[in-house]
Coordinates of C-alpha atoms and ligand atoms in Angstrom, one line a residue:
M91 CA 186.9 -21.7 62.7
T92 CA 187.4 -18.4 64.5
A93 CA 186.1 -17.3 67.9
T94 CA 186.0 -13.6 67.2
A95 CA 182.7 -11.6 66.9
P96 CA 181.8 -9.4 63.9
T97 CA 183.2 -5.9 64.3
E98 CA 180.1 -3.9 63.3
S99 CA 176.9 -3.3 65.3
L100 CA 174.3 -1.0 63.6
G101 CA 177.3 0.8 62.0
Q102 CA 179.1 1.1 65.4
P103 CA 182.2 -0.9 66.1
T104 CA 181.6 -3.6 68.6
P105 CA 184.6 -5.0 70.5
P106 CA 185.3 -8.6 69.6
L107 CA 184.5 -11.2 72.2
P108 CA 187.7 -12.7 73.7
A109 CA 188.5 -15.9 71.8
G110 CA 189.2 -17.8 75.0
S111 CA 185.7 -16.9 76.5
V112 CA 184.0 -18.2 73.4
A113 CA 185.9 -21.4 73.6
D114 CA 184.9 -21.7 77.2
L115 CA 181.3 -21.2 76.2
R116 CA 181.4 -23.9 73.6
A117 CA 182.7 -26.3 76.2
M118 CA 179.7 -25.5 78.5
I119 CA 176.9 -25.6 75.9
S120 CA 175.3 -29.0 75.0
G121 CA 173.7 -27.6 71.8
G122 CA 176.0 -25.5 69.5
V123 CA 177.7 -22.1 69.3
F124 CA 178.0 -20.3 66.0
G125 CA 180.2 -17.3 65.4
A126 CA 181.1 -15.3 62.3
G127 CA 183.9 -17.6 61.2
D128 CA 181.9 -20.8 61.5
G129 CA 180.6 -22.6 58.5
D130 CA 177.1 -22.8 59.9
Y131 CA 177.0 -19.1 60.9
D132 CA 175.0 -17.9 57.9
A133 CA 172.5 -20.8 58.1
S134 CA 172.0 -20.2 61.8
R135 CA 171.3 -16.5 61.5
A136 CA 168.9 -17.0 58.6
I137 CA 165.2 -16.4 59.6
W138 CA 161.9 -16.6 57.8
N139 CA 161.8 -13.0 56.6
G140 CA 164.5 -12.6 53.9
M141 CA 164.5 -8.8 54.5
I142 CA 166.4 -9.3 57.7
D143 CA 170.2 -9.6 57.4
R144 CA 171.7 -9.1 60.9
R145 CA 175.0 -10.4 62.2
P146 CA 174.9 -11.4 65.9
A147 CA 178.2 -11.9 67.7
L148 CA 177.1 -15.5 68.6
I149 CA 174.1 -17.7 68.0
V150 CA 173.8 -20.2 70.9
R151 CA 171.6 -23.2 70.1
C152 CA 170.3 -24.3 73.5
V153 CA 169.0 -27.8 74.1
S154 CA 168.4 -27.4 77.9
V155 CA 167.4 -24.8 80.4
G156 CA 171.0 -25.0 81.7
D157 CA 172.2 -24.0 78.2
V158 CA 169.9 -21.0 78.4
Q159 CA 171.2 -20.0 81.8
T160 CA 174.8 -20.3 80.6
T161 CA 174.0 -18.1 77.6
V162 CA 172.4 -15.4 79.7
A163 CA 175.3 -15.4 82.1
F164 CA 177.8 -15.2 79.2
A165 CA 176.0 -12.2 77.7
A166 CA 176.0 -10.5 81.1
A167 CA 179.7 -11.2 81.6
H168 CA 180.5 -9.6 78.2
D169 CA 177.9 -6.9 78.3
R170 CA 176.0 -8.0 75.2
S171 CA 172.3 -7.8 74.6
V172 CA 170.3 -11.1 74.3
T173 CA 167.6 -11.8 71.8
V174 CA 165.6 -15.0 71.7
R175 CA 164.8 -17.1 68.7
G176 CA 161.6 -19.1 69.2
G177 CA 160.3 -20.2 65.8
G178 CA 162.2 -17.5 63.9
H179 CA 159.0 -16.3 62.2
G180 CA 158.9 -12.8 63.8
V181 CA 158.1 -10.5 60.9
A182 CA 160.3 -7.7 62.1
G183 CA 163.2 -10.0 62.8
T184 CA 163.5 -9.0 66.4
S185 CA 165.0 -12.4 67.3
L186 CA 168.4 -11.1 66.0
T187 CA 170.5 -8.1 66.8
D188 CA 173.8 -7.0 65.3
G189 CA 176.6 -7.8 67.7
G190 CA 174.3 -9.4 70.3
I191 CA 173.9 -12.9 71.6
V192 CA 171.1 -15.0 70.2
C193 CA 169.5 -17.6 72.5
D194 CA 168.2 -20.0 69.8
L195 CA 165.6 -22.3 71.3
S196 CA 165.0 -24.4 68.1
G197 CA 166.5 -27.4 70.0
L198 CA 163.9 -27.1 72.8
K199 CA 160.8 -28.7 71.4
D200 CA 159.1 -31.1 73.8
V201 CA 155.3 -31.0 74.3
T202 CA 153.6 -32.8 77.2
V203 CA 149.8 -33.2 77.3
D204 CA 148.0 -33.8 80.5
V205 CA 144.8 -35.2 79.0
S206 CA 142.7 -35.3 82.2
E207 CA 143.5 -31.8 83.2
R208 CA 143.6 -30.5 79.6
L209 CA 146.9 -28.8 80.2
V210 CA 149.7 -28.7 77.7
R211 CA 153.3 -27.8 78.4
A212 CA 155.3 -26.7 75.4
D213 CA 159.0 -25.8 75.3
G214 CA 160.0 -22.4 74.1
G215 CA 161.3 -23.6 70.7
C216 CA 158.0 -25.3 69.6
T217 CA 156.3 -24.5 66.4
L218 CA 152.5 -24.5 66.1
G219 CA 152.9 -27.7 64.1
D220 CA 154.7 -29.4 67.1
L221 CA 151.9 -28.3 69.5
D222 CA 149.0 -29.3 67.2
K223 CA 150.4 -32.7 66.5
A224 CA 150.8 -33.5 70.2
T225 CA 147.4 -32.1 71.2
Q226 CA 145.4 -33.5 68.3
A227 CA 146.5 -37.1 69.3
H228 CA 144.1 -36.6 72.2
G229 CA 141.4 -34.6 70.3
L230 CA 142.6 -31.4 72.0
A231 CA 143.7 -28.0 70.6
V232 CA 145.3 -24.9 72.1
P233 CA 144.1 -21.9 70.1
V234 CA 147.1 -20.8 68.0
G235 CA 147.7 -19.1 64.7
V236 CA 147.1 -20.5 61.2
V237 CA 150.6 -21.3 59.8
T238 CA 152.3 -24.4 61.3
A239 CA 156.0 -23.2 61.1
T240 CA 155.3 -20.2 63.2
G241 CA 156.8 -20.3 66.7
V242 CA 154.5 -20.8 69.7
A243 CA 156.7 -18.4 71.8
G244 CA 156.6 -15.2 69.7
L245 CA 153.0 -15.8 68.8
T246 CA 151.9 -16.2 72.5
L247 CA 154.1 -13.4 73.9
S248 CA 152.4 -10.9 71.5
G249 CA 148.8 -12.4 71.4
G250 CA 148.0 -15.3 69.0
M251 CA 145.0 -15.2 66.7
G252 CA 143.7 -18.2 64.8
W253 CA 140.7 -20.2 63.9
L254 CA 139.6 -20.8 67.5
R255 CA 139.7 -17.1 68.7
H256 CA 135.9 -16.7 68.8
R257 CA 135.4 -19.9 70.8
H258 CA 138.5 -19.7 73.1
G259 CA 140.2 -16.3 72.7
L260 CA 143.8 -15.5 71.9
T261 CA 146.7 -17.9 72.5
C262 CA 147.8 -15.7 75.4
D263 CA 144.3 -15.9 77.0
N264 CA 144.9 -19.6 77.4
L265 CA 148.4 -19.3 79.0
I266 CA 148.5 -20.6 82.5
T267 CA 152.2 -20.6 83.5
V268 CA 155.6 -19.7 82.0
D269 CA 159.1 -20.8 83.0
I270 CA 161.5 -17.9 82.5
V271 CA 165.3 -17.6 82.7
T272 CA 165.6 -14.0 83.9
A273 CA 168.4 -11.5 83.5
D274 CA 170.2 -12.7 86.6
G275 CA 170.2 -16.2 85.2
S276 CA 167.7 -17.7 87.6
V277 CA 164.7 -19.7 86.6
T278 CA 161.3 -18.3 87.7
T279 CA 157.9 -20.0 87.2
A280 CA 155.2 -17.3 86.8
T281 CA 151.6 -18.3 87.7
N282 CA 148.5 -16.4 88.8
D283 CA 149.7 -16.9 92.4
S284 CA 153.5 -16.6 92.1
H285 CA 155.0 -13.7 90.1
P286 CA 151.5 -12.8 88.7
E287 CA 152.8 -9.6 87.1
L288 CA 155.3 -11.6 85.0
L289 CA 152.5 -13.9 83.8
W290 CA 150.3 -10.9 83.1
A291 CA 153.2 -9.5 80.9
A292 CA 153.7 -12.8 79.1
R293 CA 150.0 -12.7 78.1
G294 CA 150.5 -10.6 75.0
G295 CA 152.9 -7.9 76.3
G296 CA 155.2 -8.3 73.3
G297 CA 158.0 -10.1 75.1
V298 CA 159.3 -10.5 78.6
P299 CA 162.5 -9.5 80.3
G300 CA 164.0 -13.0 80.0
V301 CA 163.9 -16.2 78.0
V302 CA 160.7 -18.3 78.3
T303 CA 161.8 -21.9 78.3
A304 CA 158.3 -23.4 78.7
F305 CA 154.7 -22.4 78.4
T306 CA 151.7 -24.2 80.0
F307 CA 148.4 -23.7 78.1
R308 CA 144.8 -24.7 78.7
A309 CA 143.6 -26.9 75.9
H310 CA 140.1 -27.5 74.5
R311 CA 138.2 -30.3 72.8
F312 CA 138.4 -29.5 69.1
G313 CA 139.0 -31.9 66.1
P314 CA 140.5 -34.1 64.9
Q315 CA 137.6 -33.7 62.3
V316 CA 136.8 -30.1 61.3
Q317 CA 135.2 -28.3 58.4
L318 CA 137.6 -26.3 56.3
L319 CA 136.1 -23.1 54.8
F320 CA 138.1 -21.8 51.9
V321 CA 136.2 -20.1 49.2
M322 CA 137.4 -17.7 46.6
Y323 CA 135.0 -15.0 45.4
P324 CA 135.6 -12.6 42.5
G325 CA 137.1 -9.2 43.4
E326 CA 134.1 -7.2 42.3
T327 CA 132.1 -8.9 45.1
A328 CA 134.7 -8.0 47.8
V329 CA 132.9 -5.1 49.4
R330 CA 129.7 -7.1 49.7
V331 CA 131.6 -10.2 51.0
L332 CA 133.2 -8.1 53.7
R333 CA 129.8 -6.6 54.7
D334 CA 128.0 -10.0 54.6
V335 CA 130.7 -11.8 56.7
D336 CA 130.5 -8.9 59.2
A337 CA 126.7 -9.2 59.4
F338 CA 126.8 -13.0 59.7
L339 CA 129.3 -12.8 62.6
K340 CA 127.3 -10.2 64.5
A341 CA 124.5 -12.8 64.6
S342 CA 126.7 -15.8 65.2
P343 CA 129.8 -14.6 67.0
R344 CA 131.3 -17.7 68.7
D345 CA 131.7 -20.7 66.5
I346 CA 133.4 -19.8 63.3
A347 CA 136.2 -17.2 63.1
P348 CA 136.9 -16.3 59.5
V349 CA 139.6 -14.2 57.9
V350 CA 139.0 -12.5 54.6
V351 CA 142.0 -12.3 52.3
L352 CA 141.9 -9.7 49.5
G353 CA 144.4 -10.4 46.8
F354 CA 144.9 -11.9 43.4
V355 CA 144.0 -15.4 42.1
P356 CA 147.1 -17.6 42.0
A357 CA 148.0 -19.4 38.8
I358 CA 147.4 -22.9 39.9
D359 CA 145.9 -25.9 38.0
D360 CA 142.9 -26.2 40.3
I361 CA 141.6 -22.8 39.1
A362 CA 140.4 -22.0 35.6
E363 CA 143.1 -20.1 33.7
R364 CA 140.8 -17.1 32.9
W365 CA 140.8 -16.2 36.6
H366 CA 144.6 -16.3 37.1
G367 CA 145.8 -12.9 38.4
A368 CA 142.3 -11.5 38.8
P369 CA 141.3 -9.7 42.1
M370 CA 139.7 -12.1 44.6
A371 CA 138.3 -12.2 48.2
I372 CA 139.0 -15.5 50.0
V373 CA 136.9 -16.3 53.1
A374 CA 138.8 -18.9 55.2
A375 CA 138.1 -20.6 58.6
A376 CA 138.2 -23.9 60.4
A377 CA 134.8 -24.7 61.8
P378 CA 133.8 -27.4 64.3
D379 CA 132.6 -30.8 62.9
G380 CA 128.9 -31.3 63.2
D381 CA 125.7 -29.5 62.2
V382 CA 126.5 -26.0 63.6
G383 CA 129.9 -25.9 61.9
A384 CA 128.5 -27.3 58.6
A385 CA 125.7 -24.7 58.6
E386 CA 128.1 -21.9 59.2
V387 CA 130.5 -23.0 56.5
E388 CA 127.5 -23.4 54.1
A389 CA 126.3 -19.9 54.8
L390 CA 129.8 -18.3 54.2
R391 CA 130.6 -20.3 51.1
T392 CA 127.5 -19.2 49.3
L393 CA 127.8 -15.4 49.6
A394 CA 128.3 -15.1 45.8
E395 CA 129.2 -17.2 42.8
P396 CA 132.7 -18.4 43.7
I397 CA 135.8 -18.6 41.5
A398 CA 136.8 -21.7 43.3
D399 CA 135.7 -23.5 46.5
F400 CA 138.1 -25.7 48.4
S401 CA 135.8 -26.1 51.5
R402 CA 135.7 -29.6 52.8
P403 CA 135.6 -31.8 55.8
T404 CA 139.1 -32.5 56.9
T405 CA 141.4 -32.8 59.9
Y406 CA 142.3 -30.0 62.2
C407 CA 146.0 -30.6 61.4
E408 CA 145.3 -30.3 57.7
A409 CA 143.3 -27.1 58.2
Q410 CA 146.1 -25.7 60.2
S411 CA 148.7 -26.3 57.4
W412 CA 146.4 -25.3 54.6
L413 CA 148.2 -21.9 54.2
D414 CA 151.7 -23.1 54.9
D415 CA 152.9 -23.0 51.3
D416 CA 151.9 -19.4 50.8
Y417 CA 154.6 -18.3 53.2
P418 CA 158.0 -19.7 52.1
S419 CA 161.1 -19.0 54.2
G420 CA 163.5 -16.5 52.7
D421 CA 161.2 -14.4 50.7
N422 CA 160.7 -10.8 51.6
Y423 CA 157.8 -9.7 53.8
Y424 CA 156.5 -6.5 55.4
W425 CA 153.3 -6.6 57.4
K426 CA 151.6 -3.7 59.1
S427 CA 148.3 -3.7 61.0
L428 CA 145.6 -1.5 62.3
G429 CA 142.6 -2.2 64.6
F430 CA 139.1 -1.0 63.9
D431 CA 135.9 -0.8 65.9
S432 CA 133.8 -0.6 62.7
L433 CA 134.5 -1.3 59.1
D434 CA 131.6 0.8 57.9
H435 CA 133.8 3.7 56.7
A436 CA 136.8 1.7 55.7
V437 CA 135.5 -1.2 53.5
D438 CA 135.9 0.6 50.2
D439 CA 139.4 1.8 51.0
I440 CA 140.5 -1.6 52.2
V441 CA 139.4 -3.2 48.9
R442 CA 141.0 -0.4 46.9
W443 CA 144.4 -0.8 48.6
A444 CA 144.3 -4.5 48.0
R445 CA 143.8 -3.8 44.3
E446 CA 146.8 -1.5 44.3
A447 CA 149.3 -4.0 45.6
P448 CA 152.6 -3.9 43.7
S449 CA 152.7 -7.7 43.3
R450 CA 150.2 -10.5 42.9
R451 CA 151.3 -12.2 46.2
S452 CA 150.6 -9.3 48.4
T453 CA 147.3 -9.2 50.2
V454 CA 145.2 -7.2 52.6
D455 CA 143.8 -9.5 55.3
V456 CA 140.8 -8.7 57.4
W457 CA 140.5 -10.5 60.8
F458 CA 137.0 -10.4 62.3
N459 CA 137.2 -10.6 66.1
H460 CA 134.1 -11.6 68.0
G461 CA 133.1 -13.9 70.9
A462 CA 135.8 -15.0 73.4
I463 CA 138.5 -12.7 72.1
L464 CA 136.4 -9.7 73.1
D465 CA 135.6 -11.2 76.6
V466 CA 138.9 -10.1 78.1
A467 CA 139.2 -6.5 79.3
A468 CA 142.1 -4.3 78.1
E469 CA 144.0 -4.4 81.4
E470 CA 143.3 -8.0 82.3
S471 CA 146.3 -9.0 80.1
A472 CA 149.2 -7.0 78.8
Y473 CA 147.9 -7.5 75.3
G474 CA 145.7 -4.4 75.8
P475 CA 142.6 -3.3 74.0
R476 CA 140.8 -5.8 71.8
S477 CA 139.6 -4.6 68.4
R478 CA 136.6 -6.0 66.6
Y479 CA 138.6 -5.9 63.3
L480 CA 142.2 -6.2 62.5
V481 CA 143.4 -5.2 59.0
N482 CA 146.8 -6.3 58.0
M483 CA 148.7 -5.0 54.9
E484 CA 150.8 -8.1 53.9
A485 CA 153.4 -7.2 51.3
T486 CA 155.2 -10.3 49.9
W487 CA 157.8 -10.4 47.2
D488 CA 161.0 -12.3 46.3
R489 CA 163.6 -9.8 44.9
D490 CA 165.5 -7.2 46.9
E491 CA 165.2 -4.6 44.2
L492 CA 161.5 -4.6 44.7
N493 CA 161.8 -3.8 48.5
E494 CA 160.9 -0.1 48.1
P495 CA 157.6 -0.3 46.3
H496 CA 156.3 -3.1 48.5
V497 CA 157.2 -1.5 51.8
Q498 CA 155.8 1.8 50.5
W499 CA 152.5 0.3 49.4
A500 CA 152.0 -1.2 52.9
R501 CA 153.0 2.0 54.6
D502 CA 150.8 4.2 52.3
G503 CA 147.8 1.8 52.7
W504 CA 148.3 1.8 56.4
A505 CA 148.4 5.6 56.6
A506 CA 145.3 6.0 54.3
L507 CA 143.3 3.6 56.5
A508 CA 144.5 5.0 59.8
P509 CA 141.9 7.8 60.1
A510 CA 139.0 5.3 60.1
S511 CA 140.8 3.0 62.6
N512 CA 140.9 3.1 66.4
G513 CA 144.7 3.7 66.3
T514 CA 145.7 0.3 67.8
T515 CA 148.0 -2.2 66.2
Y516 CA 149.0 -5.8 66.6
L517 CA 152.6 -6.5 67.6
N518 CA 152.7 -9.8 65.7
F519 CA 152.1 -7.8 62.5
P520 CA 154.5 -4.9 63.3
G521 CA 156.2 -3.7 60.1
L522 CA 159.9 -3.6 60.9
F523 CA 159.2 -2.1 64.4
E524 CA 160.3 1.2 63.1
E525 CA 158.1 3.1 65.5
G526 CA 159.7 1.4 68.5
D527 CA 158.0 2.4 71.8
D528 CA 155.2 4.2 70.1
L529 CA 154.2 1.0 68.4
R530 CA 154.2 -0.8 71.8
R531 CA 152.1 1.9 73.3
A532 CA 149.6 1.8 70.4
A533 CA 149.3 -2.0 70.8
H534 CA 149.0 -2.2 74.6
G535 CA 147.4 1.1 75.6
S536 CA 149.2 3.7 77.8
N537 CA 148.4 2.0 81.2
N538 CA 149.6 -1.4 80.1
H539 CA 152.6 0.1 78.4
N540 CA 153.7 1.9 81.5
R541 CA 153.2 -1.2 83.6
L542 CA 155.3 -3.3 81.2
T543 CA 158.0 -0.7 81.2
A544 CA 158.2 -0.7 85.0
L545 CA 158.4 -4.5 85.1
R546 CA 161.1 -4.5 82.5
R547 CA 163.2 -1.9 84.4
A548 CA 162.8 -3.8 87.6
M549 CA 163.7 -7.2 86.2
D550 CA 166.2 -6.2 83.6
P551 CA 167.9 -3.0 84.9
Q552 CA 170.8 -3.3 82.4
G553 CA 168.3 -3.6 79.4
R554 CA 170.0 -6.9 78.5
F555 CA 167.0 -8.2 76.7
A556 CA 166.6 -6.2 73.5
Ligands
FAD661 C1 153.9 -17.2 58.0 C2 153.4 -16.5 59.2 C3 152.0 -16.7 59.6 C4 151.6 -16.1 60.8 N1 150.3 -16.3 61.2 C5 149.8 -15.7 62.3 C6 148.5 -16.0 62.8 O1 147.8 -16.8 62.2 N2 148.1 -15.4 63.9 C7 148.9 -14.6 64.6 O2 148.5 -14.1 65.7 N3 150.2 -14.3 64.2 C8 150.6 -14.9 63.1 N4 151.9 -14.6 62.7 C9 152.7 -13.7 63.4 C10 153.5 -14.5 64.4 O3 152.7 -14.8 65.5 C11 154.8 -13.7 64.9 O4 155.6 -13.5 63.7 C12 155.5 -14.4 66.0 O5 156.4 -13.4 66.5 C13 156.3 -15.6 65.5 O6 156.9 -16.2 66.6 P1 158.3 -16.9 66.5 O7 158.6 -17.6 67.8 O8 158.3 -17.8 65.3 O9 159.2 -15.7 66.2 P2 160.7 -15.3 66.7 O10 161.2 -14.5 65.5 O11 161.5 -16.4 67.1 O12 160.4 -14.4 67.9 C14 159.6 -13.2 67.8 C15 159.9 -12.3 69.1 O13 159.6 -13.0 70.3 C16 160.8 -13.2 71.1 N5 160.8 -14.5 71.6 C17 160.7 -15.7 70.8 N6 160.8 -16.7 71.6 C18 160.9 -16.3 72.9 C19 161.1 -16.9 74.1 N7 161.1 -18.2 74.2 N8 161.2 -16.2 75.3 C20 161.3 -14.8 75.2 N9 161.1 -14.1 74.0 C21 161.0 -14.9 72.9 C22 161.9 -12.9 70.1 O14 163.1 -12.4 70.8 C23 161.4 -11.9 69.1 O15 161.4 -10.6 69.7 C24 152.4 -15.2 61.5 C25 153.7 -15.0 61.1 C26 154.2 -15.7 60.0 C27 155.6 -15.4 59.6

């Protein structure tokens, strides 16, 4: 085992950390410390997106707030940047930097539910699955995303869209407080009354100048029984399906919040072989149990003759994990998104780009945003302007030699769709963050972006948090 750091950072030499200081750090951390010479180093720097191959100086697995404070102090003493790993599912891989210190929160996973107040406190390393399991035991849900291995932290700090967004908004709209270890190593609790600017930033601002060790959310009655909508229509109906879903939601904007996935039929036993590989349009959602939800599912599962229909009554937890297997860890991913005020002039192009995907696992996903998600004004939270539609180019593949055509397809489709969009983007679907600050400005709007920059400069003058 060696205590020295890697010698390269983005092609620039980084001075090794003094061996003695790393030994001292190990002695103070209750979790674990992994450097380049350690057997577990490669496993601990592996994240969901196989495209990302970065070599931090150290990965510090924290199991307490004290561990986080020690890690931040260590980084300051050795003039290293700090990144935070929540669930490790950030698509651009921003939880890792070459030569920096990673504060890995995967050992901080407690969830506490206050049933009478409907408040939920989740540690910074929780996944959506951890949160759903704890809340559903009481028939409650916090609105989160739709794949259970995703981290609560990254999802919330950049927004958080899921099946409940039309009823209860984004995840960050339901955020009540955050506990943050800031650049000076102290712990701050941000609420509407105390450090309100910091709470405002945590509501979708794309990260905070510090490490969030715990989030408190407002929860809502939802589940445990729900109605899963998951119907697969033939590709030739895709334009009509998109228009029909749109018309349906304009009339019924608050109960059901579907996503339309344009892709290719997977070769699975449950679907007749003649369809395998054919273009398709999936309409998916989780609707409330009861007559209203049932009627809405029925309306959206009968838009055309389906290829297959997996819609059924089920539990909220099963609906939340329905898509999990489609996103295995270690495959390569590149996702890039655009906001739209109207789909009228974009529908044909969206369907065309989906057909031109370089692999059968890549999709173009259309998120319809109505109801509660649109109730919050652009400057009320750092998230910024809300778009009625979000289109995400999702390139997915599993061999490095296919990187170029996949990334290019997503970029070309994004550029072709951009003129009909409103120019906004979603930071949780950020490509590889290649546009840097321009991407942040496009997501948050200029006023919010300037406010976030000022907060960051005031709280993290050294730019410690990458
Ligand atoms: C399979 C899959 C499905 C998805 N589905 C959805 C969906 O349905 N809806 C949706 O809105 N988004 C979705 N996303 C996007 C997802 O919300 C983002 O990728 C999110 O960043 C993941 O959070 P994480 O904690 O796992 O990521 P990480 O990679 O751990 O972190 C992402 C960023 O947040 C920072 N960060 C993480 N934790 C903390 C913390 N505690 N304190 C301060 N900073 C922190 C990191 O430094 C990094 O910059 C999905 C992503 C994947 C991979």
